[in-house]
Amino acid sequence: KQEVTQIPAALSVPEGENLVLNCSFTDSAIYNLQWFRQDPGKGLTSLLLIQSSQREQTSGRLNASLDKSSGRSTLYIAASQPGDSATYLCAVNSGAGSYQLTFGKGTKLSVIP
Amino acid sequence: DTEVTQTPKHLVMGMTNKKSLKCEQHMGHRAMYWYKQKAKKPPELMFVYSYEKLSINESVPSRFSPECPNSSLLNLHLHALQPEDSALYLCASSLLAGGPNEQFFGPGTRLTVL
């Protein structure tokens, strides 16, 4: 059974700092991995999708990497801004016939002005 | 249009009420999903529809009844809910069900059961 872990559970950084969020998964047989952002009480916004054959994806100040063999992904946020404050969820799409995303519990990010 | 919409945004209902949640997408996706998310927890899959047919029911109580009237629309009918059913209900869609298909999520419906 796939398990996804996100460390740290919460992170507080001053504005302007670069930061890294970590995600690890137990079964390397994945189709892809998605990073989502969730604001309090809101839905999920997809940030980046990395297919299993890819090593990284970039969108603006965000860069996500994937090391499938070691079961790890990182989300790098450059020059953090207060508007980046949210919970970041990592979700893995596993295996043939699998319909569901397995989510981590998220990292709550606070960027202090 | 890369948007999944959900209505209503908020819903308060009593345990004897019957209500419905609605989800719509116009991206031509043929898979649609219902997730339930409790506070400070990750989303949990409830149902998956593929080509308007129910593919997955994750042992959800019968007081939740999904319906997919067409390829763009997904409903969740609610009846005789319990206070512990209060949660954020998220709808998602993907081009196809399963496999390497990206899921797109709606903003959710915040449900409170009194």
PDB file of N, CA and C in Angstrom, chain A residues 9-106:
ATOM      1  N   ALA A   9       5.958  19.268   8.747  1.00  0.00           N
ATOM      2  CA  ALA A   9       4.512  19.476   8.787  1.00  0.00           C
ATOM      3  C   ALA A   9       4.175  20.953   8.705  1.00  0.00           C
ATOM      4  N   ALA A  10       5.065  21.780   9.216  1.00  0.00           N
ATOM      5  CA  ALA A  10       4.866  23.233   9.172  1.00  0.00           C
ATOM      6  C   ALA A  10       6.221  23.900   9.029  1.00  0.00           C
ATOM      7  N   LEU A  11       6.196  25.046   8.349  1.00  0.00           N
ATOM      8  CA  LEU A  11       7.436  25.775   8.079  1.00  0.00           C
ATOM      9  C   LEU A  11       7.139  27.259   8.062  1.00  0.00           C
ATOM     10  N   SER A  12       7.979  28.019   8.747  1.00  0.00           N
ATOM     11  CA  SER A  12       7.811  29.464   8.782  1.00  0.00           C
ATOM     12  C   SER A  12       9.124  30.093   8.335  1.00  0.00           C
ATOM     13  N   VAL A  13       9.048  30.957   7.323  1.00  0.00           N
ATOM     14  CA  VAL A  13      10.256  31.568   6.777  1.00  0.00           C
ATOM     15  C   VAL A  13      10.025  33.055   6.576  1.00  0.00           C
ATOM     16  N   PRO A  14      11.090  33.858   6.617  1.00  0.00           N
ATOM     17  CA  PRO A  14      10.941  35.285   6.295  1.00  0.00           C
ATOM     18  C   PRO A  14      10.821  35.476   4.795  1.00  0.00           C
ATOM     19  N   GLU A  15      10.125  36.534   4.426  1.00  0.00           N
ATOM     20  CA  GLU A  15       9.915  36.864   3.020  1.00  0.00           C
ATOM     21  C   GLU A  15      11.249  36.961   2.297  1.00  0.00           C
ATOM     22  N   GLY A  16      11.271  36.436   1.067  1.00  0.00           N
ATOM     23  CA  GLY A  16      12.479  36.528   0.253  1.00  0.00           C
ATOM     24  C   GLY A  16      13.360  35.296   0.290  1.00  0.00           C
ATOM     25  N   GLU A  17      13.125  34.453   1.295  1.00  0.00           N
ATOM     26  CA  GLU A  17      13.954  33.252   1.404  1.00  0.00           C
ATOM     27  C   GLU A  17      13.557  32.185   0.390  1.00  0.00           C
ATOM     28  N   ASN A  18      14.543  31.405  -0.031  1.00  0.00           N
ATOM     29  CA  ASN A  18      14.275  30.216  -0.837  1.00  0.00           C
ATOM     30  C   ASN A  18      13.991  29.058   0.118  1.00  0.00           C
ATOM     31  N   LEU A  19      13.113  28.153  -0.284  1.00  0.00           N
ATOM     32  CA  LEU A  19      12.782  27.063   0.620  1.00  0.00           C
ATOM     33  C   LEU A  19      12.505  25.788  -0.155  1.00  0.00           C
ATOM     34  N   VAL A  20      12.598  24.668   0.573  1.00  0.00           N
ATOM     35  CA  VAL A  20      12.367  23.357  -0.025  1.00  0.00           C
ATOM     36  C   VAL A  20      11.372  22.578   0.824  1.00  0.00           C
ATOM     37  N   LEU A  21      10.380  22.033   0.157  1.00  0.00           N
ATOM     38  CA  LEU A  21       9.422  21.139   0.812  1.00  0.00           C
ATOM     39  C   LEU A  21       9.693  19.718   0.325  1.00  0.00           C
ATOM     40  N   ASN A  22       9.581  18.775   1.235  1.00  0.00           N
ATOM     41  CA  ASN A  22       9.936  17.402   0.922  1.00  0.00           C
ATOM     42  C   ASN A  22       8.736  16.465   0.917  1.00  0.00           C
ATOM     43  N   CYS A  23       8.802  15.488   0.032  1.00  0.00           N
ATOM     44  CA  CYS A  23       7.757  14.473  -0.087  1.00  0.00           C
ATOM     45  C   CYS A  23       8.447  13.132  -0.352  1.00  0.00           C
ATOM     46  N   SER A  24       8.054  12.109   0.385  1.00  0.00           N
ATOM     47  CA  SER A  24       8.602  10.778   0.130  1.00  0.00           C
ATOM     48  C   SER A  24       7.465   9.769   0.002  1.00  0.00           C
ATOM     49  N   PHE A  25       7.683   8.744  -0.809  1.00  0.00           N
ATOM     50  CA  PHE A  25       6.651   7.731  -1.020  1.00  0.00           C
ATOM     51  C   PHE A  25       7.296   6.356  -0.970  1.00  0.00           C
ATOM     52  N   THR A  26       6.509   5.356  -0.586  1.00  0.00           N
ATOM     53  CA  THR A  26       7.073   4.042  -0.275  1.00  0.00           C
ATOM     54  C   THR A  26       7.159   3.114  -1.486  1.00  0.00           C
ATOM     55  N   ASP A  27       6.289   3.293  -2.460  1.00  0.00           N
ATOM     56  CA  ASP A  27       6.272   2.412  -3.634  1.00  0.00           C
ATOM     57  C   ASP A  27       6.680   3.226  -4.856  1.00  0.00           C
ATOM     58  N   SER A  28       7.791   2.854  -5.469  1.00  0.00           N
ATOM     59  CA  SER A  28       8.321   3.652  -6.583  1.00  0.00           C
ATOM     60  C   SER A  28       7.579   3.410  -7.902  1.00  0.00           C
ATOM     61  N   ALA A  29       6.634   2.464  -7.903  1.00  0.00           N
ATOM     62  CA  ALA A  29       5.866   2.193  -9.133  1.00  0.00           C
ATOM     63  C   ALA A  29       4.742   3.209  -9.265  1.00  0.00           C
ATOM     64  N   ILE A  30       5.086   4.403  -9.713  1.00  0.00           N
ATOM     65  CA  ILE A  30       4.102   5.483  -9.817  1.00  0.00           C
ATOM     66  C   ILE A  30       3.954   5.919 -11.267  1.00  0.00           C
ATOM     67  N   TYR A  31       2.794   6.480 -11.583  1.00  0.00           N
ATOM     68  CA  TYR A  31       2.592   7.101 -12.885  1.00  0.00           C
ATOM     69  C   TYR A  31       3.118   8.533 -12.871  1.00  0.00           C
ATOM     70  N   ASN A  32       2.736   9.241 -11.814  1.00  0.00           N
ATOM     71  CA  ASN A  32       3.157  10.628 -11.721  1.00  0.00           C
ATOM     72  C   ASN A  32       2.982  11.121 -10.297  1.00  0.00           C
ATOM     73  N   LEU A  33       3.428  12.324 -10.075  1.00  0.00           N
ATOM     74  CA  LEU A  33       3.327  12.967  -8.773  1.00  0.00           C
ATOM     75  C   LEU A  33       2.871  14.393  -9.004  1.00  0.00           C
ATOM     76  N   GLN A  34       1.905  14.823  -8.208  1.00  0.00           N
ATOM     77  CA  GLN A  34       1.395  16.194  -8.314  1.00  0.00           C
ATOM     78  C   GLN A  34       1.667  16.940  -7.025  1.00  0.00           C
ATOM     79  N   TRP A  35       2.009  18.209  -7.184  1.00  0.00           N
ATOM     80  CA  TRP A  35       2.074  19.123  -6.053  1.00  0.00           C
ATOM     81  C   TRP A  35       0.877  20.060  -6.152  1.00  0.00           C
ATOM     82  N   PHE A  36       0.190  20.217  -5.003  1.00  0.00           N
ATOM     83  CA  PHE A  36      -0.977  21.081  -4.927  1.00  0.00           C
ATOM     84  C   PHE A  36      -0.751  22.143  -3.854  1.00  0.00           C
ATOM     85  N   ARG A  37      -1.471  23.223  -4.025  1.00  0.00           N
ATOM     86  CA  ARG A  37      -1.543  24.254  -2.996  1.00  0.00           C
ATOM     87  C   ARG A  37      -2.986  24.328  -2.524  1.00  0.00           C
ATOM     88  N   GLN A  38      -3.168  24.469  -1.214  1.00  0.00           N
ATOM     89  CA  GLN A  38      -4.510  24.624  -0.670  1.00  0.00           C
ATOM     90  C   GLN A  38      -4.529  25.775   0.341  1.00  0.00           C
ATOM     91  N   ASP A  39      -5.359  26.766   0.069  1.00  0.00           N
ATOM     92  CA  ASP A  39      -5.579  27.853   1.009  1.00  0.00           C
ATOM     93  C   ASP A  39      -6.664  27.416   1.993  1.00  0.00           C
ATOM     94  N   PRO A  40      -6.684  27.991   3.202  1.00  0.00           N
ATOM     95  CA  PRO A  40      -7.627  27.539   4.234  1.00  0.00           C
ATOM     96  C   PRO A  40      -9.072  27.489   3.748  1.00  0.00           C
ATOM     97  N   GLY A  41      -9.712  26.358   3.878  1.00  0.00           N
ATOM     98  CA  GLY A  41     -11.114  26.192   3.516  1.00  0.00           C
ATOM     99  C   GLY A  41     -11.395  26.173   2.024  1.00  0.00           C
ATOM    100  N   LYS A  42     -10.356  26.127   1.230  1.00  0.00           N
ATOM    101  CA  LYS A  42     -10.511  26.186  -0.227  1.00  0.00           C
ATOM    102  C   LYS A  42     -10.157  24.860  -0.882  1.00  0.00           C
ATOM    103  N   GLY A  43     -10.380  24.803  -2.203  1.00  0.00           N
ATOM    104  CA  GLY A  43     -10.040  23.610  -2.957  1.00  0.00           C
ATOM    105  C   GLY A  43      -8.551  23.514  -3.233  1.00  0.00           C
ATOM    106  N   LEU A  44      -8.188  22.521  -4.049  1.00  0.00           N
ATOM    107  CA  LEU A  44      -6.788  22.279  -4.369  1.00  0.00           C
ATOM    108  C   LEU A  44      -6.431  22.922  -5.701  1.00  0.00           C
ATOM    109  N   THR A  45      -5.325  23.636  -5.722  1.00  0.00           N
ATOM    110  CA  THR A  45      -4.808  24.207  -6.958  1.00  0.00           C
ATOM    111  C   THR A  45      -3.592  23.400  -7.372  1.00  0.00           C
ATOM    112  N   SER A  46      -3.636  22.822  -8.559  1.00  0.00           N
ATOM    113  CA  SER A  46      -2.500  22.047  -9.034  1.00  0.00           C
ATOM    114  C   SER A  46      -1.356  22.978  -9.407  1.00  0.00           C
ATOM    115  N   LEU A  47      -0.190  22.716  -8.853  1.00  0.00           N
ATOM    116  CA  LEU A  47       0.985  23.544  -9.117  1.00  0.00           C
ATOM    117  C   LEU A  47       1.864  22.926 -10.195  1.00  0.00           C
ATOM    118  N   LEU A  48       2.207  21.686 -10.014  1.00  0.00           N
ATOM    119  CA  LEU A  48       3.106  21.006 -10.942  1.00  0.00           C
ATOM    120  C   LEU A  48       2.762  19.526 -10.980  1.00  0.00           C
ATOM    121  N   LEU A  49       2.888  18.960 -12.151  1.00  0.00           N
ATOM    122  CA  LEU A  49       2.709  17.520 -12.348  1.00  0.00           C
ATOM    123  C   LEU A  49       3.997  16.984 -12.956  1.00  0.00           C
ATOM    124  N   ILE A  50       4.576  15.967 -12.325  1.00  0.00           N
ATOM    125  CA  ILE A  50       5.776  15.337 -12.872  1.00  0.00           C
ATOM    126  C   ILE A  50       5.430  13.906 -13.240  1.00  0.00           C
ATOM    127  N   GLN A  51       5.603  13.576 -14.495  1.00  0.00           N
ATOM    128  CA  GLN A  51       5.389  12.195 -14.917  1.00  0.00           C
ATOM    129  C   GLN A  51       6.578  11.347 -14.445  1.00  0.00           C
ATOM    130  N   SER A  52       6.352  10.042 -14.346  1.00  0.00           N
ATOM    131  CA  SER A  52       7.378   9.155 -13.788  1.00  0.00           C
ATOM    132  C   SER A  52       8.674   9.161 -14.599  1.00  0.00           C
ATOM    133  N   SER A  53       8.572   9.521 -15.886  1.00  0.00           N
ATOM    134  CA  SER A  53       9.755   9.529 -16.753  1.00  0.00           C
ATOM    135  C   SER A  53      10.543  10.842 -16.661  1.00  0.00           C
ATOM    136  N   GLN A  54       9.989  11.812 -15.941  1.00  0.00           N
ATOM    137  CA  GLN A  54      10.614  13.125 -15.848  1.00  0.00           C
ATOM    138  C   GLN A  54      11.418  13.259 -14.562  1.00  0.00           C
ATOM    139  N   ARG A  55      12.373  14.183 -14.576  1.00  0.00           N
ATOM    140  CA  ARG A  55      13.186  14.432 -13.389  1.00  0.00           C
ATOM    141  C   ARG A  55      12.762  15.702 -12.677  1.00  0.00           C
ATOM    142  N   GLU A  56      12.276  16.681 -13.467  1.00  0.00           N
ATOM    143  CA  GLU A  56      11.830  17.914 -12.835  1.00  0.00           C
ATOM    144  C   GLU A  56      10.877  18.675 -13.735  1.00  0.00           C
ATOM    145  N   GLN A  57      10.146  19.598 -13.091  1.00  0.00           N
ATOM    146  CA  GLN A  57       9.243  20.497 -13.775  1.00  0.00           C
ATOM    147  C   GLN A  57       9.368  21.865 -13.126  1.00  0.00           C
ATOM    148  N   THR A  58       9.217  22.892 -13.952  1.00  0.00           N
ATOM    149  CA  THR A  58       9.357  24.254 -13.448  1.00  0.00           C
ATOM    150  C   THR A  58       8.153  25.085 -13.878  1.00  0.00           C
ATOM    151  N   SER A  59       7.718  25.941 -12.969  1.00  0.00           N
ATOM    152  CA  SER A  59       6.675  26.912 -13.284  1.00  0.00           C
ATOM    153  C   SER A  59       6.941  28.158 -12.471  1.00  0.00           C
ATOM    154  N   GLY A  60       7.415  29.193 -13.148  1.00  0.00           N
ATOM    155  CA  GLY A  60       7.715  30.446 -12.452  1.00  0.00           C
ATOM    156  C   GLY A  60       8.768  30.254 -11.375  1.00  0.00           C
ATOM    157  N   ARG A  61       8.393  30.607 -10.139  1.00  0.00           N
ATOM    158  CA  ARG A  61       9.335  30.481  -9.014  1.00  0.00           C
ATOM    159  C   ARG A  61       9.341  29.075  -8.411  1.00  0.00           C
ATOM    160  N   LEU A  62       8.582  28.175  -8.983  1.00  0.00           N
ATOM    161  CA  LEU A  62       8.477  26.823  -8.434  1.00  0.00           C
ATOM    162  C   LEU A  62       9.246  25.840  -9.291  1.00  0.00           C
ATOM    163  N   ASN A  63       9.933  24.926  -8.613  1.00  0.00           N
ATOM    164  CA  ASN A  63      10.625  23.846  -9.298  1.00  0.00           C
ATOM    165  C   ASN A  63      10.402  22.575  -8.498  1.00  0.00           C
ATOM    166  N   ALA A  64       9.898  21.550  -9.171  1.00  0.00           N
ATOM    167  CA  ALA A  64       9.683  20.271  -8.498  1.00  0.00           C
ATOM    168  C   ALA A  64      10.591  19.223  -9.123  1.00  0.00           C
ATOM    169  N   SER A  65      11.192  18.421  -8.282  1.00  0.00           N
ATOM    170  CA  SER A  65      12.045  17.341  -8.763  1.00  0.00           C
ATOM    171  C   SER A  65      11.471  16.005  -8.340  1.00  0.00           C
ATOM    172  N   LEU A  66      11.859  14.977  -9.069  1.00  0.00           N
ATOM    173  CA  LEU A  66      11.395  13.625  -8.758  1.00  0.00           C
ATOM    174  C   LEU A  66      12.549  12.646  -8.899  1.00  0.00           C
ATOM    175  N   ASP A  67      12.785  11.897  -7.835  1.00  0.00           N
ATOM    176  CA  ASP A  67      13.728  10.794  -7.872  1.00  0.00           C
ATOM    177  C   ASP A  67      12.926   9.537  -7.545  1.00  0.00           C
ATOM    178  N   LYS A  68      12.443   8.891  -8.600  1.00  0.00           N
ATOM    179  CA  LYS A  68      11.523   7.766  -8.408  1.00  0.00           C
ATOM    180  C   LYS A  68      12.192   6.602  -7.691  1.00  0.00           C
ATOM    181  N   SER A  69      13.437   6.364  -8.013  1.00  0.00           N
ATOM    182  CA  SER A  69      14.111   5.189  -7.441  1.00  0.00           C
ATOM    183  C   SER A  69      14.266   5.296  -5.932  1.00  0.00           C
ATOM    184  N   SER A  70      14.451   6.527  -5.449  1.00  0.00           N
ATOM    185  CA  SER A  70      14.605   6.709  -4.007  1.00  0.00           C
ATOM    186  C   SER A  70      13.294   7.085  -3.340  1.00  0.00           C
ATOM    187  N   GLY A  71      12.229   7.259  -4.144  1.00  0.00           N
ATOM    188  CA  GLY A  71      10.928   7.583  -3.579  1.00  0.00           C
ATOM    189  C   GLY A  71      10.858   8.977  -2.995  1.00  0.00           C
ATOM    190  N   ARG A  72      11.439   9.956  -3.705  1.00  0.00           N
ATOM    191  CA  ARG A  72      11.453  11.307  -3.164  1.00  0.00           C
ATOM    192  C   ARG A  72      11.108  12.352  -4.211  1.00  0.00           C
ATOM    193  N   SER A  73      10.460  13.401  -3.741  1.00  0.00           N
ATOM    194  CA  SER A  73      10.228  14.580  -4.554  1.00  0.00           C
ATOM    195  C   SER A  73      10.438  15.804  -3.673  1.00  0.00           C
ATOM    196  N   THR A  74      10.920  16.879  -4.293  1.00  0.00           N
ATOM    197  CA  THR A  74      11.048  18.143  -3.572  1.00  0.00           C
ATOM    198  C   THR A  74      10.369  19.239  -4.363  1.00  0.00           C
ATOM    199  N   LEU A  75       9.807  20.192  -3.650  1.00  0.00           N
ATOM    200  CA  LEU A  75       9.255  21.401  -4.238  1.00  0.00           C
ATOM    201  C   LEU A  75      10.092  22.567  -3.738  1.00  0.00           C
ATOM    202  N   TYR A  76      10.745  23.235  -4.682  1.00  0.00           N
ATOM    203  CA  TYR A  76      11.604  24.372  -4.372  1.00  0.00           C
ATOM    204  C   TYR A  76      10.843  25.646  -4.717  1.00  0.00           C
ATOM    205  N   ILE A  77      10.755  26.548  -3.748  1.00  0.00           N
ATOM    206  CA  ILE A  77      10.110  27.846  -3.961  1.00  0.00           C
ATOM    207  C   ILE A  77      11.173  28.923  -3.816  1.00  0.00           C
ATOM    208  N   ALA A  78      11.391  29.667  -4.871  1.00  0.00           N
ATOM    209  CA  ALA A  78      12.392  30.727  -4.848  1.00  0.00           C
ATOM    210  C   ALA A  78      11.768  32.054  -4.425  1.00  0.00           C
ATOM    211  N   ALA A  79      12.573  32.840  -3.715  1.00  0.00           N
ATOM    212  CA  ALA A  79      12.175  34.200  -3.339  1.00  0.00           C
ATOM    213  C   ALA A  79      10.749  34.230  -2.787  1.00  0.00           C
ATOM    214  N   SER A  80      10.528  33.558  -1.689  1.00  0.00           N
ATOM    215  CA  SER A  80       9.183  33.392  -1.146  1.00  0.00           C
ATOM    216  C   SER A  80       8.509  34.735  -0.847  1.00  0.00           C
ATOM    217  N   GLN A  81       7.171  34.726  -0.989  1.00  0.00           N
ATOM    218  CA  GLN A  81       6.353  35.915  -0.767  1.00  0.00           C
ATOM    219  C   GLN A  81       5.228  35.572   0.220  1.00  0.00           C
ATOM    220  N   PRO A  82       4.712  36.566   0.937  1.00  0.00           N
ATOM    221  CA  PRO A  82       3.605  36.288   1.863  1.00  0.00           C
ATOM    222  C   PRO A  82       2.433  35.573   1.189  1.00  0.00           C
ATOM    223  N   GLY A  83       2.198  35.868  -0.077  1.00  0.00           N
ATOM    224  CA  GLY A  83       1.126  35.215  -0.818  1.00  0.00           C
ATOM    225  C   GLY A  83       1.352  33.730  -1.061  1.00  0.00           C
ATOM    226  N   ASP A  84       2.554  33.253  -0.779  1.00  0.00           N
ATOM    227  CA  ASP A  84       2.834  31.810  -0.909  1.00  0.00           C
ATOM    228  C   ASP A  84       2.353  31.042   0.311  1.00  0.00           C
ATOM    229  N   SER A  85       1.945  31.746   1.352  1.00  0.00           N
ATOM    230  CA  SER A  85       1.478  31.076   2.573  1.00  0.00           C
ATOM    231  C   SER A  85       0.246  30.234   2.270  1.00  0.00           C
ATOM    232  N   ALA A  86       0.342  28.967   2.550  1.00  0.00           N
ATOM    233  CA  ALA A  86      -0.724  27.999   2.251  1.00  0.00           C
ATOM    234  C   ALA A  86      -0.244  26.623   2.717  1.00  0.00           C
ATOM    235  N   THR A  87      -1.095  25.630   2.547  1.00  0.00           N
ATOM    236  CA  THR A  87      -0.669  24.255   2.773  1.00  0.00           C
ATOM    237  C   THR A  87      -0.345  23.623   1.428  1.00  0.00           C
ATOM    238  N   TYR A  88       0.790  22.969   1.350  1.00  0.00           N
ATOM    239  CA  TYR A  88       1.243  22.341   0.121  1.00  0.00           C
ATOM    240  C   TYR A  88       1.125  20.827   0.272  1.00  0.00           C
ATOM    241  N   LEU A  89       0.395  20.234  -0.662  1.00  0.00           N
ATOM    242  CA  LEU A  89       0.141  18.794  -0.623  1.00  0.00           C
ATOM    243  C   LEU A  89       0.838  18.113  -1.798  1.00  0.00           C
ATOM    244  N   CYS A  90       1.433  16.987  -1.488  1.00  0.00           N
ATOM    245  CA  CYS A  90       2.041  16.130  -2.495  1.00  0.00           C
ATOM    246  C   CYS A  90       1.118  14.930  -2.682  1.00  0.00           C
ATOM    247  N   ALA A  91       0.895  14.509  -3.923  1.00  0.00           N
ATOM    248  CA  ALA A  91       0.009  13.370  -4.172  1.00  0.00           C
ATOM    249  C   ALA A  91       0.619  12.494  -5.254  1.00  0.00           C
ATOM    250  N   VAL A  92       0.559  11.195  -5.013  1.00  0.00           N
ATOM    251  CA  VAL A  92       1.156  10.226  -5.917  1.00  0.00           C
ATOM    252  C   VAL A  92       0.067   9.422  -6.604  1.00  0.00           C
ATOM    253  N   ASN A  93       0.210   9.241  -7.885  1.00  0.00           N
ATOM    254  CA  ASN A  93      -0.701   8.435  -8.691  1.00  0.00           C
ATOM    255  C   ASN A  93       0.010   7.113  -8.977  1.00  0.00           C
ATOM    256  N   SER A  94      -0.502   6.055  -8.359  1.00  0.00           N
ATOM    257  CA  SER A  94       0.254   4.808  -8.363  1.00  0.00           C
ATOM    258  C   SER A  94      -0.374   3.722  -9.215  1.00  0.00           C
ATOM    259  N   GLY A  95       0.411   3.031  -9.948  1.00  0.00           N
ATOM    260  CA  GLY A  95       0.135   1.686 -10.430  1.00  0.00           C
ATOM    261  C   GLY A  95      -0.996   1.519 -11.423  1.00  0.00           C
ATOM    262  N   ALA A  96      -0.917   0.503 -12.190  1.00  0.00           N
ATOM    263  CA  ALA A  96      -1.920   0.172 -13.190  1.00  0.00           C
ATOM    264  C   ALA A  96      -3.259  -0.073 -12.529  1.00  0.00           C
ATOM    265  N   GLY A  97      -4.295   0.504 -13.098  1.00  0.00           N
ATOM    266  CA  GLY A  97      -5.638   0.314 -12.573  1.00  0.00           C
ATOM    267  C   GLY A  97      -5.944   1.144 -11.354  1.00  0.00           C
ATOM    268  N   SER A  98      -4.981   1.919 -10.915  1.00  0.00           N
ATOM    269  CA  SER A  98      -5.228   2.740  -9.738  1.00  0.00           C
ATOM    270  C   SER A  98      -5.934   4.017 -10.148  1.00  0.00           C
ATOM    271  N   TYR A  99      -6.967   4.357  -9.447  1.00  0.00           N
ATOM    272  CA  TYR A  99      -7.728   5.553  -9.767  1.00  0.00           C
ATOM    273  C   TYR A  99      -7.422   6.715  -8.835  1.00  0.00           C
ATOM    274  N   GLN A 100      -6.909   6.368  -7.666  1.00  0.00           N
ATOM    275  CA  GLN A 100      -6.854   7.448  -6.700  1.00  0.00           C
ATOM    276  C   GLN A 100      -5.452   7.982  -6.516  1.00  0.00           C
ATOM    277  N   LEU A 101      -5.455   9.233  -6.081  1.00  0.00           N
ATOM    278  CA  LEU A 101      -4.233   9.875  -5.656  1.00  0.00           C
ATOM    279  C   LEU A 101      -4.026   9.553  -4.184  1.00  0.00           C
ATOM    280  N   THR A 102      -2.800   9.220  -3.824  1.00  0.00           N
ATOM    281  CA  THR A 102      -2.450   9.058  -2.418  1.00  0.00           C
ATOM    282  C   THR A 102      -1.776  10.331  -1.974  1.00  0.00           C
ATOM    283  N   PHE A 103      -2.396  10.996  -1.017  1.00  0.00           N
ATOM    284  CA  PHE A 103      -1.913  12.294  -0.572  1.00  0.00           C
ATOM    285  C   PHE A 103      -1.036  12.177   0.657  1.00  0.00           C
ATOM    286  N   GLY A 104      -0.060  13.078   0.768  1.00  0.00           N
ATOM    287  CA  GLY A 104       0.603  13.312   2.035  1.00  0.00           C
ATOM    288  C   GLY A 104      -0.267  14.212   2.890  1.00  0.00           C
ATOM    289  N   LYS A 105       0.144  14.407   4.139  1.00  0.00           N
ATOM    290  CA  LYS A 105      -0.656  15.235   5.052  1.00  0.00           C
ATOM    291  C   LYS A 105      -0.399  16.721   4.867  1.00  0.00           C
ATOM    292  N   GLY A 106       0.577  17.060   4.043  1.00  0.00           N
ATOM    293  CA  GLY A 106       0.803  18.458   3.726  1.00  0.00           C
ATOM    294  C   GLY A 106       1.842  19.140   4.585  1.00  0.00           C
TER     295      GLY A 106
END
